[in-house]
mmCIF file of C-alpha atoms in Angstrom:
data_model
loop_
_atom_site.group_PDB
_atom_site.id
_atom_site.type_symbol
_atom_site.label_atom_id
_atom_site.label_comp_id
_atom_site.label_asym_id
_atom_site.label_seq_id
_atom_site.Cartn_x
_atom_site.Cartn_y
_atom_site.Cartn_z
ATOM 1 C CA MET N 1282 -14.624 6.027 -12.886
ATOM 2 C CA GLU N 1283 -13.632 4.662 -9.073
ATOM 3 C CA GLU N 1284 -15.294 6.893 -6.482
ATOM 4 C CA LYS N 1285 -14.452 7.078 -3.164
ATOM 5 C CA GLY N 1286 -16.597 9.030 -0.557
ATOM 6 C CA ARG N 1287 -17.274 12.391 -2.157
ATOM 7 C CA PHE N 1288 -13.907 12.892 -4.101
ATOM 8 C CA LYS N 1289 -13.035 10.994 -7.121
ATOM 9 C CA ILE N 1290 -10.225 9.769 -8.462
ATOM 10 C CA GLU N 1291 -9.814 12.035 -11.142
ATOM 11 C CA ILE N 1292 -8.539 15.546 -11.734
ATOM 12 C CA PRO N 1293 -11.701 17.956 -12.187
ATOM 13 C CA LEU N 1294 -10.566 19.679 -15.444
ATOM 14 C CA ASP N 1295 -13.702 21.609 -15.013
ATOM 15 C CA LEU N 1296 -12.227 23.861 -11.617
ATOM 16 C CA ALA N 1297 -8.974 23.706 -13.222
ATOM 17 C CA GLN N 1298 -10.296 25.807 -16.350
ATOM 18 C CA LYS N 1299 -12.022 28.435 -14.614
ATOM 19 C CA CYS N 1300 -8.033 29.681 -13.471
ATOM 20 C CA VAL N 1301 -8.020 32.953 -15.949
ATOM 21 C CA LYS N 1302 -4.327 32.712 -15.571
ATOM 22 C CA CYS N 1303 -3.990 36.121 -14.291
ATOM 23 C CA GLY N 1304 -1.125 34.989 -12.047
ATOM 24 C CA LEU N 1305 -2.531 37.047 -8.718
ATOM 25 C CA CYS N 1306 -1.930 33.795 -6.797
ATOM 26 C CA LYS N 1307 1.772 34.528 -6.975
ATOM 27 C CA SER N 1308 2.323 37.524 -4.980
ATOM 28 C CA VAL N 1309 0.724 35.103 -1.990
ATOM 29 C CA CYS N 1310 2.046 31.891 -2.793
ATOM 30 C CA PRO N 1311 4.920 30.486 -0.162
ATOM 31 C CA SER N 1312 6.364 27.991 -1.737
ATOM 32 C CA TYR N 1313 6.947 30.180 -5.014
ATOM 33 C CA HIS N 1314 10.704 30.462 -6.178
ATOM 34 C CA GLY N 1315 10.685 31.998 -10.142
ATOM 35 C CA GLU N 1316 9.144 28.566 -11.453
ATOM 36 C CA GLU N 1317 5.882 28.317 -13.216
ATOM 37 C CA GLY N 1318 5.232 25.075 -11.604
ATOM 38 C CA SER N 1319 5.831 26.314 -8.273
ATOM 39 C CA TYR N 1320 2.951 28.660 -7.491
ATOM 40 C CA ALA N 1321 -0.892 27.574 -8.123
ATOM 41 C CA ARG N 1322 -1.673 28.876 -11.621
ATOM 42 C CA GLY N 1323 1.276 26.651 -12.522
ATOM 43 C CA ARG N 1324 0.307 23.614 -10.570
ATOM 44 C CA LEU N 1325 -3.198 24.254 -11.662
ATOM 45 C CA ALA N 1326 -2.049 24.106 -15.827
ATOM 46 C CA LEU N 1327 -0.353 20.664 -15.143
ATOM 47 C CA ALA N 1328 -3.041 19.280 -13.624
ATOM 48 C CA GLU N 1329 -4.966 20.183 -17.035
ATOM 49 C CA MET N 1330 -2.200 19.157 -19.216
ATOM 50 C CA VAL N 1331 -2.202 15.418 -17.378
ATOM 51 C CA VAL N 1332 -6.004 15.323 -17.988
ATOM 52 C CA LYS N 1333 -5.739 15.928 -21.420
ATOM 53 C CA GLY N 1334 -2.937 13.651 -22.040
ATOM 54 C CA GLU N 1335 -0.266 15.862 -23.118
ATOM 55 C CA LEU N 1336 1.915 15.767 -20.182
ATOM 56 C CA PRO N 1337 2.290 12.084 -18.328
ATOM 57 C CA LEU N 1338 2.330 11.743 -14.587
ATOM 58 C CA ASN N 1339 6.002 11.476 -13.517
ATOM 59 C CA GLU N 1340 8.222 12.253 -10.570
ATOM 60 C CA GLU N 1341 8.982 15.873 -12.045
ATOM 61 C CA VAL N 1342 5.278 16.965 -12.093
ATOM 62 C CA ALA N 1343 4.590 15.171 -8.842
ATOM 63 C CA ALA N 1344 7.525 17.510 -7.452
ATOM 64 C CA GLN N 1345 6.032 20.351 -8.462
ATOM 65 C CA TRP N 1346 2.628 19.611 -6.598
ATOM 66 C CA ASN N 1347 4.432 18.071 -3.539
ATOM 67 C CA GLU N 1348 6.048 21.599 -2.850
ATOM 68 C CA CYS N 1349 2.589 23.504 -2.141
ATOM 69 C CA ALA N 1350 1.927 23.846 1.658
ATOM 70 C CA MET N 1351 -1.809 23.800 0.671
ATOM 71 C CA CYS N 1352 -2.000 26.947 3.417
ATOM 72 C CA ARG N 1353 -4.940 28.010 0.165
ATOM 73 C CA ARG N 1354 -4.389 31.593 0.036
ATOM 74 C CA CYS N 1355 -4.356 31.293 -3.537
ATOM 75 C CA GLU N 1356 -8.102 30.647 -3.250
ATOM 76 C CA TRP N 1357 -8.288 34.031 -0.957
ATOM 77 C CA VAL N 1358 -7.151 36.179 -3.433
ATOM 78 C CA CYS N 1359 -8.362 34.182 -6.845
ATOM 79 C CA PRO N 1360 -10.708 36.865 -8.708
ATOM 80 C CA ASN N 1361 -12.346 33.592 -10.115
ATOM 81 C CA ASP N 1362 -13.008 31.358 -7.296
ATOM 82 C CA VAL N 1363 -10.788 28.318 -8.498
ATOM 83 C CA HIS N 1364 -11.464 25.772 -5.478
ATOM 84 C CA TYR N 1365 -7.686 24.868 -5.593
ATOM 85 C CA LYS N 1366 -7.724 22.969 -2.963
ATOM 86 C CA ASP N 1367 -10.267 20.309 -4.781
ATOM 87 C CA VAL N 1368 -7.823 19.899 -7.517
ATOM 88 C CA LEU N 1369 -4.930 19.253 -5.600
ATOM 89 C CA VAL N 1370 -6.155 16.791 -3.416
ATOM 90 C CA GLU N 1371 -7.503 15.158 -6.520
ATOM 91 C CA ALA N 1372 -4.109 15.390 -8.486
ATOM 92 C CA ARG N 1373 -2.386 14.213 -5.272
ATOM 93 C CA GLU N 1374 -4.406 11.038 -4.817
ATOM 94 C CA LEU N 1375 -4.183 10.384 -8.351
ATOM 95 C CA GLN N 1376 -0.206 10.726 -7.798
ATOM 96 C CA GLU N 1377 -0.512 8.349 -5.010
ATOM 97 C CA LYS N 1378 -2.109 5.504 -6.998
ATOM 98 C CA LYS N 1379 0.084 5.891 -9.918
ATOM 99 C CA LEU N 1380 3.649 6.788 -8.550
ATOM 100 C CA GLY N 1381 2.896 5.957 -4.792
ATOM 101 C CA ARG N 1382 3.606 8.063 -1.761
ATOM 102 C CA ASP N 1383 6.981 9.110 -0.259
ATOM 103 C CA PHE N 1384 8.429 7.643 2.754
ATOM 104 C CA ILE N 1385 8.089 10.870 4.688
ATOM 105 C CA SER N 1386 3.912 11.536 3.883
ATOM 106 C CA ARG N 1387 3.882 7.640 5.168
ATOM 107 C CA ALA N 1388 5.377 7.752 8.085
ATOM 108 C CA GLY N 1389 3.379 10.948 8.560
ATOM 109 C CA LEU N 1390 0.476 10.581 8.376
ATOM 110 C CA LYS N 1391 1.128 6.902 9.883
ATOM 111 C CA SER N 1392 2.191 8.482 12.886
ATOM 112 C CA LEU N 1393 -1.013 10.756 13.412
ATOM 113 C CA GLU N 1394 -3.214 7.759 13.274
ATOM 114 C CA PHE N 1395 -0.788 5.778 15.961
ATOM 115 C CA MET N 1396 -1.150 8.766 18.032
ATOM 116 C CA GLN N 1397 -4.874 8.369 18.437
ATOM 117 C CA SER N 1398 -4.887 4.290 18.537
ATOM 118 C CA ASP N 1399 -5.320 2.664 21.769
ATOM 119 C CA LEU N 1400 -1.587 1.791 21.950
ATOM 120 C CA GLY N 1401 -0.205 4.940 20.885
ATOM 121 C CA ARG N 1402 -2.302 6.775 23.744
ATOM 122 C CA LYS N 1403 -1.028 4.279 26.031
ATOM 123 C CA VAL N 1404 2.478 4.988 24.736
ATOM 124 C CA LEU N 1405 1.799 8.941 24.688
ATOM 125 C CA LYS N 1406 0.679 8.536 28.451
ATOM 126 C CA ALA N 1407 3.686 6.613 30.012
ATOM 127 C CA ALA N 1408 5.968 9.095 27.745
ATOM 128 C CA GLY N 1409 4.070 12.522 29.487
ATOM 129 C CA LYS N 1410 5.171 10.969 32.871
ATOM 130 C CA LEU N 1411 8.838 11.437 31.218
ATOM 131 C CA SER N 1412 8.280 14.962 30.117
ATOM 132 C CA ALA N 1413 9.652 17.201 33.859
ATOM 133 C CA LEU N 1414 12.625 15.771 32.395
ATOM 134 C CA LEU N 1415 13.315 17.649 28.893
ATOM 135 C CA PRO N 1416 13.244 21.176 27.842
ATOM 136 C CA SER N 1417 10.119 22.915 26.215
ATOM 137 C CA GLU N 1418 11.316 22.234 22.819
ATOM 138 C CA VAL N 1419 13.852 19.441 22.392
ATOM 139 C CA LYS N 1420 16.164 19.566 19.377
ATOM 140 C CA THR N 1421 15.378 17.403 16.622
ATOM 141 C CA PRO N 1422 16.915 16.241 13.320
ATOM 142 C CA LEU N 1423 14.643 15.454 10.884
ATOM 143 C CA PRO N 1424 15.070 12.877 7.801
ATOM 144 C CA THR N 1425 15.408 15.340 5.020
ATOM 145 C CA GLY N 1426 18.398 17.168 7.027
ATOM 146 C CA ALA N 1427 16.428 20.070 8.929
ATOM 147 C CA VAL N 1428 17.050 20.299 12.442
ATOM 148 C CA LYS N 1429 13.540 21.564 14.373
ATOM 149 C CA PHE N 1430 13.028 22.571 17.869
ATOM 150 C CA MET N 1431 10.131 20.179 19.088
ATOM 151 C CA PRO N 1432 7.508 20.272 21.762
ATOM 152 C CA LYS N 1433 7.990 17.978 24.455
ATOM 153 C CA PRO N 1434 5.022 15.739 25.029
ATOM 154 C CA HIS N 1435 2.392 17.150 27.705
ATOM 155 C CA GLY N 1436 2.660 15.622 31.154
ATOM 156 C CA LYS N 1437 -0.599 14.413 31.023
ATOM 157 C CA PRO N 1438 -1.745 13.846 27.256
ATOM 158 C CA PHE N 1439 -5.331 13.216 26.304
ATOM 159 C CA GLY N 1440 -6.106 14.328 29.996
ATOM 160 C CA ILE N 1441 -9.625 16.219 28.727
ATOM 161 C CA ARG N 1442 -10.429 13.668 26.655
ATOM 162 C CA GLY N 1443 -14.180 12.085 27.668
ATOM 163 C CA LYS N 1444 -15.054 15.148 30.354
ATOM 164 C CA VAL N 1445 -17.888 17.484 30.609
ATOM 165 C CA PHE N 1446 -16.618 20.724 31.819
ATOM 166 C CA LYS N 1447 -19.502 22.842 33.061
ATOM 167 C CA ALA N 1448 -20.322 26.793 33.425
ATOM 168 C CA GLU N 1449 -22.088 27.573 36.623
ATOM 169 C CA GLU N 1450 -24.373 29.241 34.637
ATOM 170 C CA GLU N 1451 -24.693 27.998 31.514
ATOM 171 C CA LYS N 1452 -25.615 29.800 28.571
ATOM 172 C CA GLY N 1453 -24.822 26.862 25.937
ATOM 173 C CA ARG N 1454 -23.257 23.647 25.589
ATOM 174 C CA LEU N 1455 -20.408 23.303 23.138
ATOM 175 C CA LEU N 1456 -18.621 20.118 21.745
ATOM 176 C CA PHE N 1457 -14.502 20.881 22.017
ATOM 177 C CA PHE N 1458 -13.288 19.713 19.044
ATOM 178 C CA THR N 1459 -9.021 19.248 20.543
ATOM 179 C CA GLY N 1460 -7.148 18.217 17.476
ATOM 180 C CA CYS N 1461 -3.917 16.301 17.458
ATOM 181 C CA MET N 1462 -1.117 18.881 18.583
ATOM 182 C CA ILE N 1463 -3.696 20.145 21.723
ATOM 183 C CA ASP N 1464 -4.293 16.314 22.559
ATOM 184 C CA VAL N 1465 -0.443 15.196 22.878
ATOM 185 C CA PHE N 1466 1.556 18.501 22.794
ATOM 186 C CA TYR N 1467 -0.216 21.432 23.771
ATOM 187 C CA GLY N 1468 -2.378 20.337 26.749
ATOM 188 C CA ASN N 1469 -2.372 23.636 28.155
ATOM 189 C CA THR N 1470 -3.935 25.007 25.600
ATOM 190 C CA GLY N 1471 -6.935 22.828 25.602
ATOM 191 C CA GLU N 1472 -7.638 23.525 29.204
ATOM 192 C CA SER N 1473 -7.124 27.331 28.356
ATOM 193 C CA VAL N 1474 -10.007 27.045 25.842
ATOM 194 C CA ILE N 1475 -12.425 25.136 28.485
ATOM 195 C CA LYS N 1476 -11.098 27.891 30.972
ATOM 196 C CA LEU N 1477 -12.250 30.247 28.442
ATOM 197 C CA MET N 1478 -15.674 29.123 27.749
ATOM 198 C CA ASN N 1479 -16.595 28.155 31.028
ATOM 199 C CA LYS N 1480 -16.051 31.724 32.256
ATOM 200 C CA LEU N 1481 -18.199 32.971 29.080
ATOM 201 C CA GLY N 1482 -20.921 30.450 30.706
ATOM 202 C CA TYR N 1483 -20.535 27.579 28.065
ATOM 203 C CA THR N 1484 -20.110 24.008 29.253
ATOM 204 C CA VAL N 1485 -17.604 21.956 27.716
ATOM 205 C CA VAL N 1486 -17.923 18.462 26.002
ATOM 206 C CA VAL N 1487 -14.752 16.807 25.330
ATOM 207 C CA PRO N 1488 -15.632 13.555 23.506
ATOM 208 C CA GLU N 1489 -13.425 10.670 24.780
ATOM 209 C CA ASP N 1490 -12.493 9.096 21.362
ATOM 210 C CA ILE N 1491 -11.940 11.483 18.683
ATOM 211 C CA LYS N 1492 -9.274 10.672 16.250
ATOM 212 C CA CYS N 1493 -7.300 12.770 13.923
ATOM 213 C CA CYS N 1494 -9.761 14.980 11.909
ATOM 214 C CA GLY N 1495 -8.285 13.639 8.421
ATOM 215 C CA ALA N 1496 -7.537 16.745 7.011
ATOM 216 C CA PRO N 1497 -3.767 15.776 6.660
ATOM 217 C CA HIS N 1498 -4.646 12.874 5.273
ATOM 218 C CA LEU N 1499 -6.795 14.600 2.538
ATOM 219 C CA TYR N 1500 -4.581 17.767 1.295
ATOM 220 C CA HIS N 1501 -1.558 14.653 0.793
ATOM 221 C CA GLY N 1502 -4.251 12.467 -1.374
ATOM 222 C CA ASN N 1503 -4.851 9.861 1.193
ATOM 223 C CA VAL N 1504 -8.303 10.228 0.817
ATOM 224 C CA GLU N 1505 -9.304 6.768 2.059
ATOM 225 C CA ALA N 1506 -7.805 7.315 4.988
ATOM 226 C CA PHE N 1507 -9.448 10.310 5.120
ATOM 227 C CA GLU N 1508 -12.988 8.999 4.884
ATOM 228 C CA ARG N 1509 -12.006 6.041 7.497
ATOM 229 C CA LEU N 1510 -11.269 8.813 10.328
ATOM 230 C CA LYS N 1511 -14.252 11.308 9.120
ATOM 231 C CA GLU N 1512 -16.498 8.545 9.702
ATOM 232 C CA HIS N 1513 -15.332 7.315 12.829
ATOM 233 C CA ASN N 1514 -15.314 10.394 14.459
ATOM 234 C CA LEU N 1515 -18.970 11.256 13.568
ATOM 235 C CA LYS N 1516 -20.274 8.391 15.143
ATOM 236 C CA GLU N 1517 -18.588 9.541 18.281
ATOM 237 C CA ILE N 1518 -19.448 13.362 17.897
ATOM 238 C CA ASP N 1519 -23.359 11.744 17.133
ATOM 239 C CA ARG N 1520 -22.867 10.462 20.929
ATOM 240 C CA HIS N 1521 -23.149 13.860 22.319
ATOM 241 C CA GLU N 1522 -25.772 16.994 22.499
ATOM 242 C CA PHE N 1523 -24.058 20.304 21.637
ATOM 243 C CA ASP N 1524 -25.001 23.606 20.504
ATOM 244 C CA ALA N 1525 -21.840 23.829 18.529
ATOM 245 C CA ILE N 1526 -18.345 22.880 18.155
ATOM 246 C CA VAL N 1527 -15.569 24.799 19.186
ATOM 247 C CA VAL N 1528 -11.869 24.375 17.748
ATOM 248 C CA ALA N 1529 -8.109 25.960 18.617
ATOM 249 C CA CYS N 1530 -6.614 24.782 14.815
ATOM 250 C CA PRO N 1531 -8.071 25.964 12.509
ATOM 251 C CA THR N 1532 -7.330 23.214 10.333
ATOM 252 C CA CYS N 1533 -9.492 21.161 12.397
ATOM 253 C CA GLY N 1534 -12.088 23.573 12.016
ATOM 254 C CA GLY N 1535 -11.855 23.809 8.533
ATOM 255 C CA ALA N 1536 -12.018 20.266 7.681
ATOM 256 C CA LEU N 1537 -15.297 20.038 10.021
ATOM 257 C CA ILE N 1538 -16.759 22.788 8.087
ATOM 258 C CA GLU N 1539 -16.124 21.723 4.716
ATOM 259 C CA ASP N 1540 -15.539 18.047 4.496
ATOM 260 C CA TYR N 1541 -17.497 16.115 7.087
ATOM 261 C CA GLY N 1542 -20.803 17.227 5.275
ATOM 262 C CA ARG N 1543 -22.764 18.460 8.396
ATOM 263 C CA ASP N 1544 -24.719 21.778 8.919
ATOM 264 C CA TRP N 1545 -23.227 22.341 12.359
ATOM 265 C CA LYS N 1546 -21.887 25.599 13.783
ATOM 266 C CA VAL N 1547 -18.361 25.306 14.332
ATOM 267 C CA TYR N 1548 -16.084 28.311 15.337
ATOM 268 C CA ASP N 1549 -12.740 29.176 16.188
ATOM 269 C CA PHE N 1550 -12.756 29.734 20.457
ATOM 270 C CA ALA N 1551 -11.397 33.251 19.627
ATOM 271 C CA GLN N 1552 -14.742 34.081 17.752
ATOM 272 C CA ILE N 1553 -16.758 33.127 20.695
ATOM 273 C CA VAL N 1554 -14.718 35.532 22.744
ATOM 274 C CA PHE N 1555 -14.933 38.569 20.514
ATOM 275 C CA GLU N 1556 -18.807 38.135 20.137
ATOM 276 C CA GLU N 1557 -18.939 38.171 24.073
ATOM 277 C CA GLY N 1558 -18.433 41.320 23.782
ATOM 278 C CA GLU N 1559 -17.553 43.301 27.432
ATOM 279 C CA ASN N 1560 -18.065 40.014 29.008
ATOM 280 C CA SER N 1561 -14.737 39.158 27.817
ATOM 281 C CA ARG N 1562 -12.213 41.610 29.491
ATOM 282 C CA PHE N 1563 -8.856 40.988 30.323
ATOM 283 C CA LYS N 1564 -5.334 42.153 32.266
ATOM 284 C CA GLY N 1565 -2.432 42.576 30.694
ATOM 285 C CA ALA N 1566 0.998 44.309 32.040
ATOM 286 C CA ASN N 1567 2.241 47.007 29.933
ATOM 287 C CA GLU N 1568 3.052 43.890 27.276
ATOM 288 C CA ARG N 1569 3.042 44.458 23.548
ATOM 289 C CA LEU N 1570 1.396 42.371 21.367
ATOM 290 C CA THR N 1571 1.711 40.960 17.742
ATOM 291 C CA PHE N 1572 -0.357 38.323 15.750
ATOM 292 C CA HIS N 1573 0.072 35.724 13.115
ATOM 293 C CA VAL N 1574 -2.973 34.819 11.602
ATOM 294 C CA PRO N 1575 -3.085 31.340 10.622
ATOM 295 C CA CYS N 1576 -3.723 30.810 6.714
ATOM 296 C CA HIS N 1577 -6.285 27.822 7.528
ATOM 297 C CA SER N 1578 -8.608 30.372 9.711
ATOM 298 C CA TYR N 1579 -9.014 32.708 6.937
ATOM 299 C CA THR N 1580 -8.885 30.432 3.798
ATOM 300 C CA ALA N 1581 -10.885 27.211 5.463
ATOM 301 C CA MET N 1582 -12.382 28.447 8.459
ATOM 302 C CA LYS N 1583 -13.190 32.046 6.678
ATOM 303 C CA VAL N 1584 -12.826 33.720 10.185
ATOM 304 C CA ASN N 1585 -12.242 37.815 9.519
ATOM 305 C CA PRO N 1586 -8.737 38.286 10.903
ATOM 306 C CA SER N 1587 -10.275 41.337 12.327
ATOM 307 C CA VAL N 1588 -11.316 38.978 14.928
ATOM 308 C CA PHE N 1589 -8.364 38.372 16.524
ATOM 309 C CA TYR N 1590 -7.402 42.180 16.792
ATOM 310 C CA GLY N 1591 -10.536 42.369 18.325
ATOM 311 C CA VAL N 1592 -9.844 40.101 21.066
ATOM 312 C CA MET N 1593 -6.340 41.421 21.568
ATOM 313 C CA GLU N 1594 -7.410 45.512 22.369
ATOM 314 C CA ARG N 1595 -9.962 43.851 24.837
ATOM 315 C CA VAL N 1596 -6.685 43.360 27.105
ATOM 316 C CA GLU N 1597 -6.194 46.218 29.213
ATOM 317 C CA GLY N 1598 -2.539 47.542 29.577
ATOM 318 C CA ALA N 1599 -1.378 45.803 26.543
ATOM 319 C CA GLU N 1600 -0.235 47.034 23.236
ATOM 320 C CA VAL N 1601 -1.418 45.781 19.409
ATOM 321 C CA ALA N 1602 1.473 46.370 17.388
ATOM 322 C CA LYS N 1603 0.132 44.444 13.929
ATOM 323 C CA ALA N 1604 3.171 43.207 11.927
ATOM 324 C CA GLU N 1605 3.367 43.773 8.471
ATOM 325 C CA LYS N 1606 3.385 40.209 6.801
ATOM 326 C CA ALA N 1607 0.781 39.066 9.905
ATOM 327 C CA GLN N 1608 -1.403 36.968 7.141
ATOM 328 C CA SER N 1609 1.694 35.476 5.556
ATOM 329 C CA CYS N 1610 2.393 32.001 5.735
ATOM 330 C CA CYS N 1611 4.719 30.882 8.601
ATOM 331 C CA GLY N 1612 6.029 28.122 6.810
ATOM 332 C CA PHE N 1613 4.914 25.131 8.644
ATOM 333 C CA ALA N 1614 2.240 23.278 6.775
ATOM 334 C CA GLY N 1615 2.675 19.855 8.795
ATOM 335 C CA LEU N 1616 4.843 17.589 6.946
ATOM 336 C CA TRP N 1617 5.297 20.169 4.419
ATOM 337 C CA SER N 1618 8.300 21.838 6.507
ATOM 338 C CA ILE N 1619 9.816 18.591 7.004
ATOM 339 C CA LYS N 1620 9.796 17.537 3.519
ATOM 340 C CA ASN N 1621 10.856 21.180 1.601
ATOM 341 C CA PRO N 1622 13.126 22.406 4.586
ATOM 342 C CA LYS N 1623 15.051 25.395 2.641
ATOM 343 C CA LEU N 1624 11.012 26.722 1.365
ATOM 344 C CA SER N 1625 10.184 26.534 4.868
ATOM 345 C CA GLU N 1626 12.897 28.192 6.811
ATOM 346 C CA LYS N 1627 12.987 30.861 4.336
ATOM 347 C CA VAL N 1628 9.474 31.699 4.491
ATOM 348 C CA GLN N 1629 9.801 31.003 8.350
ATOM 349 C CA ARG N 1630 12.947 33.691 8.200
ATOM 350 C CA GLU N 1631 10.993 36.148 6.553
ATOM 351 C CA LYS N 1632 8.419 36.129 8.748
ATOM 352 C CA MET N 1633 10.587 36.538 12.815
ATOM 353 C CA GLU N 1634 12.491 39.461 10.799
ATOM 354 C CA ASP N 1635 8.661 40.489 10.683
ATOM 355 C CA PHE N 1636 7.983 39.848 13.845
ATOM 356 C CA LYS N 1637 11.343 41.416 15.297
ATOM 357 C CA GLU N 1638 10.137 44.760 13.755
ATOM 358 C CA THR N 1639 6.929 45.052 15.695
ATOM 359 C CA LYS N 1640 9.255 45.053 18.906
ATOM 360 C CA ALA N 1641 6.372 42.971 20.672
ATOM 361 C CA ASP N 1642 7.073 41.031 23.864
ATOM 362 C CA PHE N 1643 4.278 38.325 22.711
ATOM 363 C CA ILE N 1644 3.890 36.561 19.021
ATOM 364 C CA LEU N 1645 -0.112 35.274 19.526
ATOM 365 C CA THR N 1646 -1.269 32.550 17.080
ATOM 366 C CA THR N 1647 -4.514 30.236 17.215
ATOM 367 C CA CYS N 1648 -3.029 27.251 15.488
ATOM 368 C CA PRO N 1649 -0.918 24.777 17.260
ATOM 369 C CA GLY N 1650 1.485 23.716 14.524
ATOM 370 C CA CYS N 1651 1.843 27.490 13.951
ATOM 371 C CA VAL N 1652 3.153 27.681 17.657
ATOM 372 C CA LEU N 1653 5.170 25.217 16.755
ATOM 373 C CA GLN N 1654 6.913 26.757 13.999
ATOM 374 C CA LEU N 1655 7.257 30.484 15.750
ATOM 375 C CA ARG N 1656 8.894 28.480 18.657
ATOM 376 C CA ASP N 1657 11.515 27.089 16.662
ATOM 377 C CA GLY N 1658 11.697 30.309 14.994
ATOM 378 C CA VAL N 1659 12.522 32.555 18.155
ATOM 379 C CA ARG N 1660 15.273 29.816 19.262
ATOM 380 C CA LYS N 1661 16.701 29.602 15.504
ATOM 381 C CA PHE N 1662 16.673 33.910 14.470
ATOM 382 C CA GLY N 1663 17.256 34.912 18.385
ATOM 383 C CA ASN N 1664 14.053 36.795 18.360
ATOM 384 C CA PRO N 1665 13.300 38.209 21.782
ATOM 385 C CA GLN N 1666 10.091 37.482 21.755
ATOM 386 C CA GLU N 1667 7.792 34.542 22.622
ATOM 387 C CA ALA N 1668 5.144 32.540 20.964
ATOM 388 C CA ILE N 1669 2.141 31.745 22.372
ATOM 389 C CA HIS N 1670 -1.248 30.557 21.312
ATOM 390 C CA LEU N 1671 -3.789 33.072 22.364
ATOM 391 C CA ALA N 1672 -5.949 30.869 24.113
ATOM 392 C CA ASP N 1673 -3.188 30.525 26.677
ATOM 393 C CA TYR N 1674 -2.130 34.197 26.802
ATOM 394 C CA LEU N 1675 -5.841 35.055 27.188
ATOM 395 C CA ALA N 1676 -6.477 32.495 30.465
ATOM 396 C CA GLU N 1677 -3.617 33.504 32.101
ATOM 397 C CA ARG N 1678 -4.994 37.392 31.853
ATOM 398 C CA MET N 1679 -8.896 36.853 32.676
ATOM 399 C CA GLU N 1680 -10.467 39.450 34.833
#
């Protein structure tokens, strides 16, 4: 049996068999469309049948696994603590070994590695100089026939890398794991996180050569690439002294907590803002707020959603309106929205209709990928709202 890191190239039958077939996961799965194989219970059953030799691993089976968004909401509601992520990672790795990787996954994952290479950073920095000529979102046709409003490159991509941002009265030192989307597209969000942490008394260290966290690769079953990225990042992080790691992307945070094998303290920036209590106050302007809870914030990072609402309630002069489907998937899930455009748009439409009902001025969230999807949804479905990362909203309203 071949091994790579802490994952093995086999489907862990014992984990799959923990599923008691209750079907509760059906109620929260964004990809469920009426077929048994389109949600967690069915996908686990397929994995079990493949392991037992009752079913060949063919394109039909792979298609069911590929429709999974890996939001992990099934884990969140599972009464039997089935580690669905571990099973699907193994299944997709086995699938890759036997059937190969589809073009979109291969190109998408390679692009993440290219962005964080020396050449990729030079290309993106050059592109950033031209970004002022582009609208904030660019209408982009995708290989699967979908069209998305994609963010333009930031004017100064990787602009905060390799720097230390000191607090006036330091009470702690945080290492900021920025993540690819903040590095390349949402640099202002990175600056906002630093501004908030400095205000609260934390010096922020941003490593020079962090690469992609590897979670997209791991979730697609490309364990070899994940292990390579992880080892690089561990060496880079170990060069610095810090009390805790702060993130503004819950997928990165989840990978650091679950898959890097270190006993770090890893916080969503909003957790730090929340824990500061009365030290963190903000001034609104009679606006109405609603919030999209990113799936990985509560499934991977285990952050209680009450943290985000508690932070928003500290904005004086703002009203918080909780959406009915605030904790449901937005339909992005990285490459999933490109590979499964119809499923993604169905989920996205439902979210935007729900947010419209809140009559909020701002849709806030704490995931750059969700920001992309929500802004795309605002444009597509005509919501009279602005979708923005919570860090940017708060940094603009600090007292």
